GROMACS .gro file of C-alpha atoms in nm:
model
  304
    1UNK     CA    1   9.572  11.049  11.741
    2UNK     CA    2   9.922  11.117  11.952
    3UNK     CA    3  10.143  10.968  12.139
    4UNK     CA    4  10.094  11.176  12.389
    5UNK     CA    5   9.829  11.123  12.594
    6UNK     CA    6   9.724  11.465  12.825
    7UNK     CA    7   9.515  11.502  13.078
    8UNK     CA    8   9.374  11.776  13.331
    9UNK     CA    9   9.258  11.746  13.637
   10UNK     CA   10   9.097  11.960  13.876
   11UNK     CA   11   8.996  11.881  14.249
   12UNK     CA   12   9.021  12.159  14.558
   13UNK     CA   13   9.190  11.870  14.725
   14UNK     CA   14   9.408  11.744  14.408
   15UNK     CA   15   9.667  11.714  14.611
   16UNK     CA   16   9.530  11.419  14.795
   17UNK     CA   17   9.543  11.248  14.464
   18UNK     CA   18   9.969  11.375  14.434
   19UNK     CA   19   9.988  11.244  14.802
   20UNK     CA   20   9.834  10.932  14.787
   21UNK     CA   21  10.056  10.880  14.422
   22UNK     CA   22   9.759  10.794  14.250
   23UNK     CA   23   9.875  11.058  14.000
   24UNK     CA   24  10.113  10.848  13.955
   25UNK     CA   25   9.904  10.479  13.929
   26UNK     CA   26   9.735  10.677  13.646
   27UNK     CA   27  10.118  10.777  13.487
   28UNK     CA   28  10.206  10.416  13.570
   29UNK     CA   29   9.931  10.272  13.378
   30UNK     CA   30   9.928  10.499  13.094
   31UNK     CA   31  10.325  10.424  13.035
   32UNK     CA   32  10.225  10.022  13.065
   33UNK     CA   33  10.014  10.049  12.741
   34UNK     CA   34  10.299  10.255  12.562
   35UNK     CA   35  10.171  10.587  12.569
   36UNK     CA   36  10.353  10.932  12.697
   37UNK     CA   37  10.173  11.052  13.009
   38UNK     CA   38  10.128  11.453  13.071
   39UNK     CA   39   9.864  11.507  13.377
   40UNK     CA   40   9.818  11.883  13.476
   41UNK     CA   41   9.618  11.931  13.829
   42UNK     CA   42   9.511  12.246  13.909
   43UNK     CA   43   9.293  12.305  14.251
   44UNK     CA   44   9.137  12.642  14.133
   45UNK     CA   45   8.867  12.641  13.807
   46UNK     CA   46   9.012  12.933  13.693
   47UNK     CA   47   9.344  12.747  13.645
   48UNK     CA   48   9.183  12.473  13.475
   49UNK     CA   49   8.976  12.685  13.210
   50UNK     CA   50   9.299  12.901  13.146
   51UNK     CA   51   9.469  12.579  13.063
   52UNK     CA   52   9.157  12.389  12.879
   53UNK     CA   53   9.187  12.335  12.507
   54UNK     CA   54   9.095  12.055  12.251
   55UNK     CA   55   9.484  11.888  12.276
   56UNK     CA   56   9.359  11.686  12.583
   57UNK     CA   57   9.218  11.319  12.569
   58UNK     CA   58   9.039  11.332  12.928
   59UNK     CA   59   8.927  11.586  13.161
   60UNK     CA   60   8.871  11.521  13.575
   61UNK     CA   61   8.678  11.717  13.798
   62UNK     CA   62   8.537  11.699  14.087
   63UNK     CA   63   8.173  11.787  14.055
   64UNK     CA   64   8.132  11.979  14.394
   65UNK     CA   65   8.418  12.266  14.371
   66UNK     CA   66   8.432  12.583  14.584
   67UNK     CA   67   8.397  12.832  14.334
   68UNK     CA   68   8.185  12.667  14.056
   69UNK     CA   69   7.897  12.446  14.033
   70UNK     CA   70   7.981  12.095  13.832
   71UNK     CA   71   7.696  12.203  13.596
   72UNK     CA   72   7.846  12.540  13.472
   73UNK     CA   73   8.168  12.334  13.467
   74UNK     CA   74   8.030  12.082  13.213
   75UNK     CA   75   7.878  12.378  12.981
   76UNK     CA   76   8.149  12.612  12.972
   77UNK     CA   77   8.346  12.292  12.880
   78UNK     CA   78   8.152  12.218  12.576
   79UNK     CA   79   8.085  12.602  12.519
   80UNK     CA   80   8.128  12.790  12.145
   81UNK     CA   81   8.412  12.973  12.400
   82UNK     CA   82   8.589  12.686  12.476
   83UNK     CA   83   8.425  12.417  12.189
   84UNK     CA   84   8.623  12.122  12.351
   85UNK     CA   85   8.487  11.741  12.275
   86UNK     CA   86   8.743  11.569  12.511
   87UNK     CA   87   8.618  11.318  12.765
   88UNK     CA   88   8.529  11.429  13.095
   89UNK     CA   89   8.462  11.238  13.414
   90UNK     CA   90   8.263  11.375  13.705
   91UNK     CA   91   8.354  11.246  14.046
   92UNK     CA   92   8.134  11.308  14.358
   93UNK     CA   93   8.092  11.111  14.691
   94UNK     CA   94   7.707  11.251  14.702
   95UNK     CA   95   7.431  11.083  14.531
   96UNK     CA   96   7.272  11.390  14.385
   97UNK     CA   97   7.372  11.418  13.974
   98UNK     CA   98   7.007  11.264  13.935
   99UNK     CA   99   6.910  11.594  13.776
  100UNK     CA  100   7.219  11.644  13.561
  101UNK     CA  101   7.253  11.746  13.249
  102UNK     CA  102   7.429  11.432  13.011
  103UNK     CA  103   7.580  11.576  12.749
  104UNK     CA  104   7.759  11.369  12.503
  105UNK     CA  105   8.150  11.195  12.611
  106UNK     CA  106   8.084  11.306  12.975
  107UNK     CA  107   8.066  11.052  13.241
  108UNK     CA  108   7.922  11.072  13.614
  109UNK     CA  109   8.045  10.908  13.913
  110UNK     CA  110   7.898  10.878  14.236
  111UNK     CA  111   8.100  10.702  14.506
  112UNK     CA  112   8.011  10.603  14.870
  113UNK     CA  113   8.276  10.622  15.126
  114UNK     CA  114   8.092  10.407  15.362
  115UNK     CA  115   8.174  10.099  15.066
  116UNK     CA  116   8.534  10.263  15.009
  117UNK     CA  117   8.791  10.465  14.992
  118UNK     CA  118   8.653  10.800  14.742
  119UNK     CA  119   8.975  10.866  14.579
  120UNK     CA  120   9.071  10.487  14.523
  121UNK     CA  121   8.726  10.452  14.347
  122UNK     CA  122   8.808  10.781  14.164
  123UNK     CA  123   9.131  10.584  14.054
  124UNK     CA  124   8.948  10.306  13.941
  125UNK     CA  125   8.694  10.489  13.708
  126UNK     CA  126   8.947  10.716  13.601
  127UNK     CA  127   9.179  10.417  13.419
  128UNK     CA  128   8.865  10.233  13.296
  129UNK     CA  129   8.804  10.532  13.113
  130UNK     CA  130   9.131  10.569  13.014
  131UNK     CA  131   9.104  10.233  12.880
  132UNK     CA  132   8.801  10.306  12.704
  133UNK     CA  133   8.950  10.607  12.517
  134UNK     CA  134   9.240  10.411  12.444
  135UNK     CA  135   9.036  10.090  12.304
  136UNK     CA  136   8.903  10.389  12.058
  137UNK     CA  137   9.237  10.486  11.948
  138UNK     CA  138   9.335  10.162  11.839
  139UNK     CA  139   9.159  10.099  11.548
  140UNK     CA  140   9.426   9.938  11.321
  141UNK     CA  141   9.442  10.168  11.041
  142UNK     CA  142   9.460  10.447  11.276
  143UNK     CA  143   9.741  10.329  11.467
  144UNK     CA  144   9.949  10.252  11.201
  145UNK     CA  145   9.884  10.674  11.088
  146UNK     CA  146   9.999  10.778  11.424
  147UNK     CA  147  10.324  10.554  11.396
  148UNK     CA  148  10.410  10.644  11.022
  149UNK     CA  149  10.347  11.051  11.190
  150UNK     CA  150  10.534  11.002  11.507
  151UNK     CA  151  10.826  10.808  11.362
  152UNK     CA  152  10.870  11.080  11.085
  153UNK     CA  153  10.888  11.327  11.373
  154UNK     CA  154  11.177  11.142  11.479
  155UNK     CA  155  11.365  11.216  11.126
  156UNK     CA  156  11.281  11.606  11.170
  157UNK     CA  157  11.438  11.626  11.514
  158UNK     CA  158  11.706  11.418  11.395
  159UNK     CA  159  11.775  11.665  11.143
  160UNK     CA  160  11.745  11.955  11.376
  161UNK     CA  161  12.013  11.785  11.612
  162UNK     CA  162  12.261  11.792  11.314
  163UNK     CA  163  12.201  12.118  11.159
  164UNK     CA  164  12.261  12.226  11.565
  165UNK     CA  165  12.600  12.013  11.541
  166UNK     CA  166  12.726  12.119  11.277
  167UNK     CA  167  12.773  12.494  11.494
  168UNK     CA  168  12.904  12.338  11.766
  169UNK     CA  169  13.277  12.443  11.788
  170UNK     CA  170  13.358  12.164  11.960
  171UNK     CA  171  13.278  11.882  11.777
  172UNK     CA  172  13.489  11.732  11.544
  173UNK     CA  173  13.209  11.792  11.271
  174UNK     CA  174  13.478  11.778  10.951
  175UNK     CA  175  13.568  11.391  11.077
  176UNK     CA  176  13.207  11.275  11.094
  177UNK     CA  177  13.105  11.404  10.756
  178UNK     CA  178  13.417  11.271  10.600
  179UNK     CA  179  13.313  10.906  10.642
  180UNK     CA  180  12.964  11.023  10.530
  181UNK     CA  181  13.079  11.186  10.207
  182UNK     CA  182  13.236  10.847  10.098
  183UNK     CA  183  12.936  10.644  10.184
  184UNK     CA  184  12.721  10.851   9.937
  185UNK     CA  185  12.982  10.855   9.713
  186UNK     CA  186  13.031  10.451   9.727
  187UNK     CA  187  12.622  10.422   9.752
  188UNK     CA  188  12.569  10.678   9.438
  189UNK     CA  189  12.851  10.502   9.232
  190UNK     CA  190  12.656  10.149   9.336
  191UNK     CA  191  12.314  10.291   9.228
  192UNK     CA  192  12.433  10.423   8.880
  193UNK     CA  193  12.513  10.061   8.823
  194UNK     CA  194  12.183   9.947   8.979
  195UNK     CA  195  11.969  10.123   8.800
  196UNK     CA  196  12.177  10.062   8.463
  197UNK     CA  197  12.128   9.723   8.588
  198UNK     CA  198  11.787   9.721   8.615
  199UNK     CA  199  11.764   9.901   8.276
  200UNK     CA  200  11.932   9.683   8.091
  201UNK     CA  201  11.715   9.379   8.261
  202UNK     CA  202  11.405   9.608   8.248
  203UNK     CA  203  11.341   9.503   8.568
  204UNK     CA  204  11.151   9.796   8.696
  205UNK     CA  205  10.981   9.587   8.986
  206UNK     CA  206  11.355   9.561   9.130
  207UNK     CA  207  11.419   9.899   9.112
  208UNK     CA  208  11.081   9.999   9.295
  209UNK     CA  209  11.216   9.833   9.598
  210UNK     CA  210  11.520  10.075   9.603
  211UNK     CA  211  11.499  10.383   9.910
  212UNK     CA  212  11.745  10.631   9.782
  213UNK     CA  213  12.031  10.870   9.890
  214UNK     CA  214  12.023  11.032  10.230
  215UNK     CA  215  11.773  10.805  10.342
  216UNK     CA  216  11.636  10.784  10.751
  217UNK     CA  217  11.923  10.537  10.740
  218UNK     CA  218  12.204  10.769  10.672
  219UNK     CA  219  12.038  10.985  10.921
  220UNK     CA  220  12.063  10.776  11.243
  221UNK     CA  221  12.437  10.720  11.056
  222UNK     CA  222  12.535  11.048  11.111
  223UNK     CA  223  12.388  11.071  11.446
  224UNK     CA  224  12.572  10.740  11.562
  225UNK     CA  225  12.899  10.964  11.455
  226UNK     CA  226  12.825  11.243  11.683
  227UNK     CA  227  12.722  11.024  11.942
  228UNK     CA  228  13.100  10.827  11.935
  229UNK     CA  229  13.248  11.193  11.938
  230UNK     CA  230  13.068  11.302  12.220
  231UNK     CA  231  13.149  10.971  12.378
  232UNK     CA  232  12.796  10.919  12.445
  233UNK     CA  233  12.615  10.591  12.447
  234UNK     CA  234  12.546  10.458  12.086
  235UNK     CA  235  12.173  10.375  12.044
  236UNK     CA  236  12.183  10.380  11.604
  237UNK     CA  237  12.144   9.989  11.575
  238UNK     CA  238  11.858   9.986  11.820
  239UNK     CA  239  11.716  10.311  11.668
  240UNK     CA  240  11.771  10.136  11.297
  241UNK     CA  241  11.610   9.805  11.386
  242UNK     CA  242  11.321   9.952  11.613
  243UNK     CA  243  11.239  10.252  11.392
  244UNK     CA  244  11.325  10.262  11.064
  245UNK     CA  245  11.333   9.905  10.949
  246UNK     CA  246  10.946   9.828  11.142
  247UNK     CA  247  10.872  10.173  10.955
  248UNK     CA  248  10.920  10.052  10.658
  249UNK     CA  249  10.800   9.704  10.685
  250UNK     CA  250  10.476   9.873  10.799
  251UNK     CA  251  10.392  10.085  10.566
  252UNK     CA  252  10.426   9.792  10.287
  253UNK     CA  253  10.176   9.558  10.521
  254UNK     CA  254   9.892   9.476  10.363
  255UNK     CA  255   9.559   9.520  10.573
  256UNK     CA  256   9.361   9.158  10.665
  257UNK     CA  257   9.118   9.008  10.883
  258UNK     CA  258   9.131   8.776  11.158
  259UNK     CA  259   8.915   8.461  11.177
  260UNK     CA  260   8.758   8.665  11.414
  261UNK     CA  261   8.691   8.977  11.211
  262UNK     CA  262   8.982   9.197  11.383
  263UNK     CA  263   9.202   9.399  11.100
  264UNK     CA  264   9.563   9.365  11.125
  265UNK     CA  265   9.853   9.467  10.900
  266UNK     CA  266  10.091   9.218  10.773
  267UNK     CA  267  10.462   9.230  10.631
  268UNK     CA  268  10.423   8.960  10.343
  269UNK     CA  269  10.822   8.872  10.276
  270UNK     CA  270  10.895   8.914  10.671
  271UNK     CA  271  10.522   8.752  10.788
  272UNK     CA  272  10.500   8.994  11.046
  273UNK     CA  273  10.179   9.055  11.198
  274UNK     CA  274  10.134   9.416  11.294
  275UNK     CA  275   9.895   9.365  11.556
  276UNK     CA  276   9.713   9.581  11.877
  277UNK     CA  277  10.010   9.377  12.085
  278UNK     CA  278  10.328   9.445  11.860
  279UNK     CA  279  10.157   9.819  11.798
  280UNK     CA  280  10.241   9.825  12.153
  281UNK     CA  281  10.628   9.756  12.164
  282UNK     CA  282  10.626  10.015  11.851
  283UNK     CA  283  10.482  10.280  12.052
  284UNK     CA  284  10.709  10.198  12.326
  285UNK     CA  285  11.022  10.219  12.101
  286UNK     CA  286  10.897  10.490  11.987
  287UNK     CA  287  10.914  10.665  12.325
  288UNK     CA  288  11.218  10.520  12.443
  289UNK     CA  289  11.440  10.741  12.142
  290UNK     CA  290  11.214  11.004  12.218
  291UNK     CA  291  11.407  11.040  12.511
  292UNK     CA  292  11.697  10.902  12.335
  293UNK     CA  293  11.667  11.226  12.076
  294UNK     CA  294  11.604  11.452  12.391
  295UNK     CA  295  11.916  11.371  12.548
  296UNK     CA  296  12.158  11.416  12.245
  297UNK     CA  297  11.981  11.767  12.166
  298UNK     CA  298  12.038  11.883  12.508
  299UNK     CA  299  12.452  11.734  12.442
  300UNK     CA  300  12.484  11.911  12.118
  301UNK     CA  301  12.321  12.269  12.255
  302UNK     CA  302  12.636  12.252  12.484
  303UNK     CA  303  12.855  12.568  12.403
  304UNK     CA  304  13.232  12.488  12.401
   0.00000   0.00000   0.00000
């Protein structure tokens, strides 16, 4: 499971769909339950199989195309060539899949434009479906994978950022690191006594608690330094308190049940539920310093 959620879509008229935004209603709604969007349309089914591979969550299609019958479309799809298990949704507005074949995770939809509008129903089915796929994705356990992945993500491109920084003529590099240098010097000198501490109180439960060194911490740290010299805005508290601290306080939840037999994760010395609803905000968060991320590479790559 990704954040990401990627579609393709492929309609001789797809740009009816751009026109009439409902591209966009499906961006929209995607976005609202705190998942990245990517939609390719392509009008042409030679586009679409050139672009087709196992990395997308739902595939669209009209079933009555110019230059290929919905059938061959459906088992080329699920082909050894192309081997791909994604969803797929079949739109036509003529009653005539009766003889189709129904091959497993592929759904048909027949609409009537004398009841309504064809593409608006198209809409419809296509974010129930959505909805379905996401419902699937959200098995507790599951979700909290995907976070623990896309968060630690985060730290590599973090990384990359500085390592990138650190060539940059024209930042001020030697100032930021000074400040660093005699936090890890202050924070090493502080765990010698800690863990002498601990030692002499053999209190090895204490020092179990303990995340050490150049933790994801000192990471956002640095980055809130380049950020002030670049006179950019400073997102490291928000990034601290909506990443790395609900990182950490989720992978120590412990796994329950509901009175209603739904599994949720929960913080035991914070008594935070990590539920479908605050899995949510997470995800959200987690695509808001995505962009965050994004912007300060593009800053740093900035020659002098």
């Amino acid at each position: 499971m990704k954040l990401e959620y990627k579609i393709l879509w492929l309609d001789d008229q797809i740009q009816d769909f751009i026109d009439d935004e409902m591209i966009q209603d499906v961006e929209e709604y995607l976005i609202e339950q705190g998942f990245q969007p990517k939609i390719i349309t392509v009008s042409k089914s030679e586009d679409f199989f050139k672009s087709l591979d196992d990395s997308f969550d739902l595939l669209l299609t009209d079933y009555h195309l110019n230059d290929i019958n919905g059938d061959e479309v459906i088992k080329k799809i699920r082909s050894q060539e192309f081997s791909v298990l994604s969803e797929v949704l079949f739109y036509t507005a003529k009653a005539d899949l009766k003889d189709t074949d129904k091959i497993n995770r592929v759904s048909f939809l027949e609409t009537n434009t004398l009841l309504g509008d064809h593409r608006e129903l198209v809409l419809q089915a296509t974010i129930s479906l959505i909805g379905l796929t996401l419902k699937k994705f959200q098995n507790i356990i599951a979700m909290r994978g995907m976070i623990m992945h896309e968060t630690s993500s985060l730290d590599v491109e973090m990384i990359e950022i500085i390592k990138k920084a650190l060539k940059n003529e024209s930042l001020n590099f030697e100032e930021v690191s000074i400040s660093i240098y005699d936090q890890l010097i202050d924070l090493f000198t502080k765990k010698t006594e800690f863990v002498q501490e601990c030692k002499r109180k053999m209190n090895f439960n204490q020092l179990t608690k303990d995340n050490f060194v150049y933790s994801a911490k000192y990471k956002i740290l640095t980055l809130s330094k380049i950020l002030e010299d670049l006179k950019m805005t400073d997102f490291s508290t928000e990034y601290d308190s909506e990443i790395n601290s609900i990182r950490n306080k989720f992978a120590h939840a412990v796994l329950k049940k509901d009175e209603n037999g739904r599994e949720f994760f929960k913080h035991q010395e914070d008594g935070i539920d990590f539920n479908e609803k605050l899995c949510k905000v997470i995800r959200e968060n987690i695509v808001k310093h995505k962009s965050n991320l994004d912007e300060l590479k593009e800053r740093v790559l900035i020659k002098p």
